[in-house]
mmCIF file of C-alpha atoms in Angstrom:
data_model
loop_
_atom_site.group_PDB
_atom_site.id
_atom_site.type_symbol
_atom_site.label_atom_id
_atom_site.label_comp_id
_atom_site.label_asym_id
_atom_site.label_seq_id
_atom_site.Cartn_x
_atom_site.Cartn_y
_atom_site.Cartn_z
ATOM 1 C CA UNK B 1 118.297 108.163 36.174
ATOM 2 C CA UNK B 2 119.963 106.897 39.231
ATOM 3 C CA UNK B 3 123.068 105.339 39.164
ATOM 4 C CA UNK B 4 122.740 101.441 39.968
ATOM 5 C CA UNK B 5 123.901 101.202 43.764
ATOM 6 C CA UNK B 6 126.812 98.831 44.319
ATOM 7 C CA UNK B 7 127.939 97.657 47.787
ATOM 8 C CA UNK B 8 131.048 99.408 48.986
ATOM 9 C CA UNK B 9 134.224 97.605 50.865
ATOM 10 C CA UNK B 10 133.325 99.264 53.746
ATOM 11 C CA UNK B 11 129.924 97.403 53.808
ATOM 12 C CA UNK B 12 131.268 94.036 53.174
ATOM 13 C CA UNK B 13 133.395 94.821 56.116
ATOM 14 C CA UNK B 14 130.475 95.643 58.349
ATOM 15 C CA UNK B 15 128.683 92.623 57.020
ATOM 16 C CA UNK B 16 131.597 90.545 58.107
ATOM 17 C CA UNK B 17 132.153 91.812 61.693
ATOM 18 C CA UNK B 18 128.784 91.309 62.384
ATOM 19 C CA UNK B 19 128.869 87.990 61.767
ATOM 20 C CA UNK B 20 131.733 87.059 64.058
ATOM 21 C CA UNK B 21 130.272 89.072 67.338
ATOM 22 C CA UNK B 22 131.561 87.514 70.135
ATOM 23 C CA UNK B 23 128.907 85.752 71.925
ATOM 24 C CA UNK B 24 126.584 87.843 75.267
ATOM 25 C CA UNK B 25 123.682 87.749 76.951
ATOM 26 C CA UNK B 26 121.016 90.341 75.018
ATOM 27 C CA UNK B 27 120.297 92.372 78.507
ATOM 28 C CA UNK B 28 122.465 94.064 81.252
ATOM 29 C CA UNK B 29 122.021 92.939 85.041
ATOM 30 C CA UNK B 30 118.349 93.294 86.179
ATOM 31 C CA UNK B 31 116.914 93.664 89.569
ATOM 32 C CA UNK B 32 113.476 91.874 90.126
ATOM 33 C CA UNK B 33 110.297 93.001 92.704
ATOM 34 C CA UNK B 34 108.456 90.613 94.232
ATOM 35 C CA UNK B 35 105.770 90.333 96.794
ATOM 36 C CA UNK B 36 106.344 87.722 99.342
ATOM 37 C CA UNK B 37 104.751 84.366 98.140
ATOM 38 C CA UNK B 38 104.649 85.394 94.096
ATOM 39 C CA UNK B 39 106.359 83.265 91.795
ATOM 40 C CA UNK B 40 109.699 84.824 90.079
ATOM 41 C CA UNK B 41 111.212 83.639 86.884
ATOM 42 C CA UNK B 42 115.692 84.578 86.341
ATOM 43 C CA UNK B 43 115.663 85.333 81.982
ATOM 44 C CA UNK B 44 118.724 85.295 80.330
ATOM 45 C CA UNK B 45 118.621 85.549 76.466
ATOM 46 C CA UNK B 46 121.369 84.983 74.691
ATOM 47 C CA UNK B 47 122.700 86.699 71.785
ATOM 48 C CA UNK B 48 123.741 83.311 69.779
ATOM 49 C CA UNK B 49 122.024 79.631 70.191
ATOM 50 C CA UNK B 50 124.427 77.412 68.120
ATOM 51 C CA UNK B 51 126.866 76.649 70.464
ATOM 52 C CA UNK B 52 126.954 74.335 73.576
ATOM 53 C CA UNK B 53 128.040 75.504 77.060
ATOM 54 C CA UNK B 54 128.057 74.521 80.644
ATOM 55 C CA UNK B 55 126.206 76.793 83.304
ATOM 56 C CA UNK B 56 126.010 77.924 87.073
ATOM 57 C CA UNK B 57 123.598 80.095 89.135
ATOM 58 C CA UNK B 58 125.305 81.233 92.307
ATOM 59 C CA UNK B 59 122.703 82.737 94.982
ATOM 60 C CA UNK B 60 124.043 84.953 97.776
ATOM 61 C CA UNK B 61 121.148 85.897 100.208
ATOM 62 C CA UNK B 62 121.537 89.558 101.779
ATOM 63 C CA UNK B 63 121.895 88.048 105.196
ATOM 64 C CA UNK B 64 124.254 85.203 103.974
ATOM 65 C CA UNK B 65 127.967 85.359 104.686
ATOM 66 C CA UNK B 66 128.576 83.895 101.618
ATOM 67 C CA UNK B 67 127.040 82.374 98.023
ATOM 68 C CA UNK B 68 126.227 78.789 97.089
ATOM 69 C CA UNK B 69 125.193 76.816 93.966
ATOM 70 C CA UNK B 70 121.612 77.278 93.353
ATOM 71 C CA UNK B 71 121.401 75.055 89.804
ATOM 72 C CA UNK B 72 124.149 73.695 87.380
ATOM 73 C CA UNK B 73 123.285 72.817 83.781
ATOM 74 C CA UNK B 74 124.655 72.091 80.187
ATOM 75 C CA UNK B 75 123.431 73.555 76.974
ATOM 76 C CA UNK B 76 123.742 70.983 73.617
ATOM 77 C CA UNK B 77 122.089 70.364 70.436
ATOM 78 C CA UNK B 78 119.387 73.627 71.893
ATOM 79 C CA UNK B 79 118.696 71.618 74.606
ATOM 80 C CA UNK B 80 119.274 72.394 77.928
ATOM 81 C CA UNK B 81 120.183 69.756 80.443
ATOM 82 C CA UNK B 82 120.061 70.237 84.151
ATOM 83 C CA UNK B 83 122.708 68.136 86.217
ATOM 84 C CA UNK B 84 122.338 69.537 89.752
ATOM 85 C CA UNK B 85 120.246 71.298 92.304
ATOM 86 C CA UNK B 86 119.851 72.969 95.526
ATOM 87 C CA UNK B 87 116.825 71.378 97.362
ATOM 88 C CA UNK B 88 116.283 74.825 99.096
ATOM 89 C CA UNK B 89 114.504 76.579 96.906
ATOM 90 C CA UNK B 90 112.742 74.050 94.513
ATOM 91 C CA UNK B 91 114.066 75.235 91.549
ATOM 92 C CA UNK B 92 113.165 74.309 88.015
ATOM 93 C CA UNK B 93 114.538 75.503 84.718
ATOM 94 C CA UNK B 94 113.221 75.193 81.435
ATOM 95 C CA UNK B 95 114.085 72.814 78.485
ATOM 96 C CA UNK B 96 114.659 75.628 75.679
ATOM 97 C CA UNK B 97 115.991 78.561 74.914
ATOM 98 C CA UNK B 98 116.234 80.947 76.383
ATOM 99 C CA UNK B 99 117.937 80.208 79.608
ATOM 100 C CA UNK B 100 115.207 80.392 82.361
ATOM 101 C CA UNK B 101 115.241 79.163 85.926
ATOM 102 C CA UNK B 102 111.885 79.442 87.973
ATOM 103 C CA UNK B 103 111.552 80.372 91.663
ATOM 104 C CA UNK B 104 108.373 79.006 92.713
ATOM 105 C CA UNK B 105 107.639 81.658 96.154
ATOM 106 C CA UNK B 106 109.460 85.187 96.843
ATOM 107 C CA UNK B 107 110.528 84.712 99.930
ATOM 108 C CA UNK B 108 112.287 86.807 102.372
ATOM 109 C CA UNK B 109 115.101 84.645 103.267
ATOM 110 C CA UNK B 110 115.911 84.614 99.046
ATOM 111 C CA UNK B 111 115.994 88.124 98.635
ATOM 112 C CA UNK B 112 119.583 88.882 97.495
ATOM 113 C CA UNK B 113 121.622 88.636 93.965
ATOM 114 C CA UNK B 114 123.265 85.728 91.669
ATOM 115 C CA UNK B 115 125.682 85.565 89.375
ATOM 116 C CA UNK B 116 125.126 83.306 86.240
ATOM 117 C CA UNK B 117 127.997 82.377 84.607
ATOM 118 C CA UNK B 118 128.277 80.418 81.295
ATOM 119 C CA UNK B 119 131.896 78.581 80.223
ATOM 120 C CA UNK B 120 131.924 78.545 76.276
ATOM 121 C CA UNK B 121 134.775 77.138 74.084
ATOM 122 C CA UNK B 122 135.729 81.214 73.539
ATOM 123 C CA UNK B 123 135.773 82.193 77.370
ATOM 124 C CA UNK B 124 133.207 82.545 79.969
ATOM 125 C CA UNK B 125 130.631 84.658 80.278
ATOM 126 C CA UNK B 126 129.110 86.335 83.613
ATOM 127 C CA UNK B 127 125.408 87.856 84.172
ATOM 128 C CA UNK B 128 123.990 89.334 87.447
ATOM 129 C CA UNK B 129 120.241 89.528 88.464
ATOM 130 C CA UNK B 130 119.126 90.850 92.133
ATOM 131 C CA UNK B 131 115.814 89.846 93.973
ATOM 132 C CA UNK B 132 113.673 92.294 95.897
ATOM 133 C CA UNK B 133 111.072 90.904 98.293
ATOM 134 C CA UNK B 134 108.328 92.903 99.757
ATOM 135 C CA UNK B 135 107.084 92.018 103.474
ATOM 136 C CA UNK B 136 103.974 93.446 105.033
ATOM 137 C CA UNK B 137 103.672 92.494 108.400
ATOM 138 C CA UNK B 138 100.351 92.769 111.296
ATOM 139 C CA UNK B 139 101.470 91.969 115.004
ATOM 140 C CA UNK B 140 99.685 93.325 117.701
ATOM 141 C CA UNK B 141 99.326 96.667 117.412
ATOM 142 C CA UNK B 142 101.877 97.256 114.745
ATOM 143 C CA UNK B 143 101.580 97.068 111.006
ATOM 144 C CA UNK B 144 104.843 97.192 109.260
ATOM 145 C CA UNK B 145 105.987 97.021 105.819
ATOM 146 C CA UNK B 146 109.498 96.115 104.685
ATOM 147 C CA UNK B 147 111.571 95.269 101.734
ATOM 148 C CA UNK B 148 114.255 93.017 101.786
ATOM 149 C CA UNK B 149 117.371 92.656 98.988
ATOM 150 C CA UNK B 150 119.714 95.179 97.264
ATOM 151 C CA UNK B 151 118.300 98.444 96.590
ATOM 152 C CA UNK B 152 119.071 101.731 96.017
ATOM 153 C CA UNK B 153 119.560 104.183 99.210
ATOM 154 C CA UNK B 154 116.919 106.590 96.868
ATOM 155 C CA UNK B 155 113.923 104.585 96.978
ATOM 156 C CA UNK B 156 111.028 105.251 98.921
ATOM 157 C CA UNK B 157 109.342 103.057 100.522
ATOM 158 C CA UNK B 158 105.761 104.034 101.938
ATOM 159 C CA UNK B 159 102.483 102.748 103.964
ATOM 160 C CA UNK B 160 99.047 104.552 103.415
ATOM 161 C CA UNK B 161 95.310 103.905 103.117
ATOM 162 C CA UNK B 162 94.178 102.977 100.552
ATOM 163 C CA UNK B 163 92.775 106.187 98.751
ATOM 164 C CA UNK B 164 94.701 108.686 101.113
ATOM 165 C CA UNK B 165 97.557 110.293 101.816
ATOM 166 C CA UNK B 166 100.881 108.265 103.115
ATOM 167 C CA UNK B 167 101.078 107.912 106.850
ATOM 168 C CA UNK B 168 104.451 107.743 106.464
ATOM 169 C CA UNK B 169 107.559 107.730 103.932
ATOM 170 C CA UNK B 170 110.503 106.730 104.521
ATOM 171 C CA UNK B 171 113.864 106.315 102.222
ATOM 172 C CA UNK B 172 114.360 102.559 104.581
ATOM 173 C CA UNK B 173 113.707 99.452 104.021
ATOM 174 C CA UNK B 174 111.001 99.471 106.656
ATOM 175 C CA UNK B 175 107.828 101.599 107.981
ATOM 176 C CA UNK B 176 105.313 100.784 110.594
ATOM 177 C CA UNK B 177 102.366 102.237 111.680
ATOM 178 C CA UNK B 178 100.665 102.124 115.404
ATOM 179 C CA UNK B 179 97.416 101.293 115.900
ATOM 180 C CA UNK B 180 96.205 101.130 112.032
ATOM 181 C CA UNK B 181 92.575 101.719 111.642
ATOM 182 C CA UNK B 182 90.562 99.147 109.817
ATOM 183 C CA UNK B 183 90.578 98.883 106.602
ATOM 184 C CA UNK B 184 92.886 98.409 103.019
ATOM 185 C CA UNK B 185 96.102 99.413 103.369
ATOM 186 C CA UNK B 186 99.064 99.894 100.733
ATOM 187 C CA UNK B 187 102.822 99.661 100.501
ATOM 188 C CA UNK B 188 105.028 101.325 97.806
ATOM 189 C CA UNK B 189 108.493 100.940 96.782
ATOM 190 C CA UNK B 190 108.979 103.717 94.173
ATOM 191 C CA UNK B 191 111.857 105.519 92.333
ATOM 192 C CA UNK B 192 110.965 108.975 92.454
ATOM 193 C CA UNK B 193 107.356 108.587 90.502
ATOM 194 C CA UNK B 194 107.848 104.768 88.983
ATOM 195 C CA UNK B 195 106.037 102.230 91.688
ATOM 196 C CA UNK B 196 108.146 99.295 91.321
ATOM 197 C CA UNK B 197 106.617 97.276 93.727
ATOM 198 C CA UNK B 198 102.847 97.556 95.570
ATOM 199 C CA UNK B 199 101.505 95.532 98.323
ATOM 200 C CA UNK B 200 98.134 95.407 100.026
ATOM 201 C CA UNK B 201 97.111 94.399 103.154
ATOM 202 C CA UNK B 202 93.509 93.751 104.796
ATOM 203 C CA UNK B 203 93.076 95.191 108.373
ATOM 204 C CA UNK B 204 90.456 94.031 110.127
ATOM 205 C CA UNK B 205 88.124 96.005 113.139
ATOM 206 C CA UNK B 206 89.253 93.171 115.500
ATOM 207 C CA UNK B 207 92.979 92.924 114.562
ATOM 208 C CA UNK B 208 94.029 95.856 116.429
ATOM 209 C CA UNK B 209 92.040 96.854 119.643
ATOM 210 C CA UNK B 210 91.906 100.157 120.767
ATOM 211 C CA UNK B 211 94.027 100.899 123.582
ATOM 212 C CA UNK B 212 92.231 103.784 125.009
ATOM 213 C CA UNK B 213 88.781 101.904 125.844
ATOM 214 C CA UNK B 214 90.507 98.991 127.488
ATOM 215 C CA UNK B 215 92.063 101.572 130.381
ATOM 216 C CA UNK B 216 89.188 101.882 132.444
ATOM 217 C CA UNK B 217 88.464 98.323 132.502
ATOM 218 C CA UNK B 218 91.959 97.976 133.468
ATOM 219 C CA UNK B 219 91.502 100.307 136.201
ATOM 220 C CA UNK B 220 88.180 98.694 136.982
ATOM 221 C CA UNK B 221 90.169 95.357 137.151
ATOM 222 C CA UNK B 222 92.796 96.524 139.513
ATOM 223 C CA UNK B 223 90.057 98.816 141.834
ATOM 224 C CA UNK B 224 88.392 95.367 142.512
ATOM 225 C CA UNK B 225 92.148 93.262 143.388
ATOM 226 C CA UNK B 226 92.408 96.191 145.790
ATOM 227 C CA UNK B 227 89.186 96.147 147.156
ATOM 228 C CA UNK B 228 89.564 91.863 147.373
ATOM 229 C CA UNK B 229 92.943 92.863 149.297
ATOM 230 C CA UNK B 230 91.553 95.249 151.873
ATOM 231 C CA UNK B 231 88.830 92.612 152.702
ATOM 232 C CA UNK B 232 90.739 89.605 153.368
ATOM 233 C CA UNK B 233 92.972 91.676 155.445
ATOM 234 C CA UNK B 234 89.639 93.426 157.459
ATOM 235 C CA UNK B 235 89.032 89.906 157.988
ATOM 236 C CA UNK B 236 92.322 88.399 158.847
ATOM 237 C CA UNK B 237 92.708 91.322 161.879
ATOM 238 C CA UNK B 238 88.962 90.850 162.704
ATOM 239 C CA UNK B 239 89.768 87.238 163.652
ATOM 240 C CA UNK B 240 92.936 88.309 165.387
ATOM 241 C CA UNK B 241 91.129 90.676 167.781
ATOM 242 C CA UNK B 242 88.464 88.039 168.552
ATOM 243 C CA UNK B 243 90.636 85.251 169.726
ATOM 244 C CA UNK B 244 92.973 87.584 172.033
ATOM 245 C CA UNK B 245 89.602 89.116 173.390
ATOM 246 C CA UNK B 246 88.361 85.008 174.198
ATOM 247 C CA UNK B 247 91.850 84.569 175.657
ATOM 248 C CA UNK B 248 91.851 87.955 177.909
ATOM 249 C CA UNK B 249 88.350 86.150 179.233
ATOM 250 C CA UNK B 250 89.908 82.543 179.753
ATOM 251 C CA UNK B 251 93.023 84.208 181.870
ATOM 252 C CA UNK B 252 90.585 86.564 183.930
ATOM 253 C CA UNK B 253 88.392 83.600 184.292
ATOM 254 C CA UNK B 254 91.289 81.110 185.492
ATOM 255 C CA UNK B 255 92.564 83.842 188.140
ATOM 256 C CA UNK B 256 89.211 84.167 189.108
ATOM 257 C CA UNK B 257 88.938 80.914 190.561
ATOM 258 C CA UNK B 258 92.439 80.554 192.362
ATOM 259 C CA UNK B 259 92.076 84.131 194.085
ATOM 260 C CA UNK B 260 92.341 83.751 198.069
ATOM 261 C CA UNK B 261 89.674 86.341 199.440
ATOM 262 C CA UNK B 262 90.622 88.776 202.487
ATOM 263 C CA UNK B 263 88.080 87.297 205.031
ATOM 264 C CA UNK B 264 89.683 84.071 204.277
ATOM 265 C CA UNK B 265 93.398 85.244 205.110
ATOM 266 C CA UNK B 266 91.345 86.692 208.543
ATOM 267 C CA UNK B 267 89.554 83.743 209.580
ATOM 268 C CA UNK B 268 93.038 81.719 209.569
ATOM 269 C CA UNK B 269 94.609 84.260 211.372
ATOM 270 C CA UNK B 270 92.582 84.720 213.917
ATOM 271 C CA UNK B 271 92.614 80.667 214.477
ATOM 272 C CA UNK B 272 96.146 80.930 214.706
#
């Protein structure tokens, strides 16, 4: 038979640190991916729920100069409290734990991080998220895919059809292809062979013309100003010519009639 198994001091001692762990938030800093216009909810579970606290989300948008308040709550009783707000974004942020604060739209002028921080009666407490947003993009003859926010110098981002091999692949944080044919198209953000983020866009036969057919109708176009030019100008001399020929015949006309005759000068001389 088996001894009977008695705790040791060094259990009791275990038992007792873990019960005094200073308070944290369960997760490190995350980074989020979002396509533009999807709705993105900021989680931050906490490793204790007993005790009350005040709160702040700071937002710092890549293109900002600097971070403001986004949302400042309070924490008591397990109920969370909100007691201000940034109108831009439209923020809202659950009742109960855990902490959550709801974006309602990705959008690219959010992309960026925050920094939530927590003040507890022990010390404060300080948690980062980041916010990818994906773009994709169809202006004239140019489809273009970009992702705004923090991220890594490594990742990939790529356009293709659906189906087929990238047209192109980039490590930026945009791509753009000329004169897409029709049809669905794809963009990636991926980490080596992890797709973090996928968007797909619809392009249609009529979005994007192509350029080569539309050159002889151009040339058509401009054959016929030319053609419009020569004629007016045909005409413009044509008219010219005709009014100094009428005036040649007026002048030769008008001479004709004051000219003196030689018989005339010799009938007046002989008189004389």
């Amino acid at each position: 038979a088996y001894p009977p198994c008695t705790p040791s001091s060094s259990y009791h001692r275990l038992t007792h640190i873990s019960l005094f762990l200073p308070p944290a938030f369960q997760k490190a800093s995350s980074t989020i991916y979002k396509k533009e216009g999807e709705q993105v909810e900021f989680s931050f579970p906490l490793t204790f729920g007993e005790e009350d606290l005040d709160g702040e989300l700071r937002w710092q948008a890549e293109r900002a100069s600097s971070s403001k308040s986004w949302i400042t709550f309070s924490l008591k009783n397990k109920k969370v409290s909100v007691q201000g707000v940034t109108q831009d974004p439209k923020l809202h942020m659950g009742e109960m734990l855990p902490l959550r604060v709801t974006l309602p739209q990705a959008l690219p002028r959010y992309a960026g991080s925050g920094n939530l921080t927590l003040v507890l009666a022990q010390g404060k407490l300080h948690q980062e998220v980041k916010l990818v947003v994906m773009r994709v993009t169809q202006l004239q003859n140019n489809l273009t895919c970009e992702v705004l926010g923090p991220t890594s110098p490594e990742l990939i981002l790529s356009l293709k059809q659906e189906n087929q091999e990238a047209k192109v692949s980039k490590k930026e944080k945009a791509v753009w292809v000329l004169d897409p044919e029709a049809g669905m198209w794809q963009c990636l953000l991926s980490d080596v062979d992890q797709v973090l983020l996928e968007s797909k866009e619809e392009v249609s036969p009529s979005r994007f013309p192509q350029v080569q057919p539309m050159l002889p109708v151009g040339l058509g176009g401009f054959a016929g100003l030319l053609s419009i030019g020569f004629g007016i100008i045909y005409c413009v001399r044509h008219r010219r010519s005709q009014t100094e020929r009428k005036s040649q015949i007026k002048r030769l006309l008008s001479e004709k009639k004051t000219c003196q005759c030689p018989h005339q000068f010799q009938k007046t001389h002989n008189l004389i």
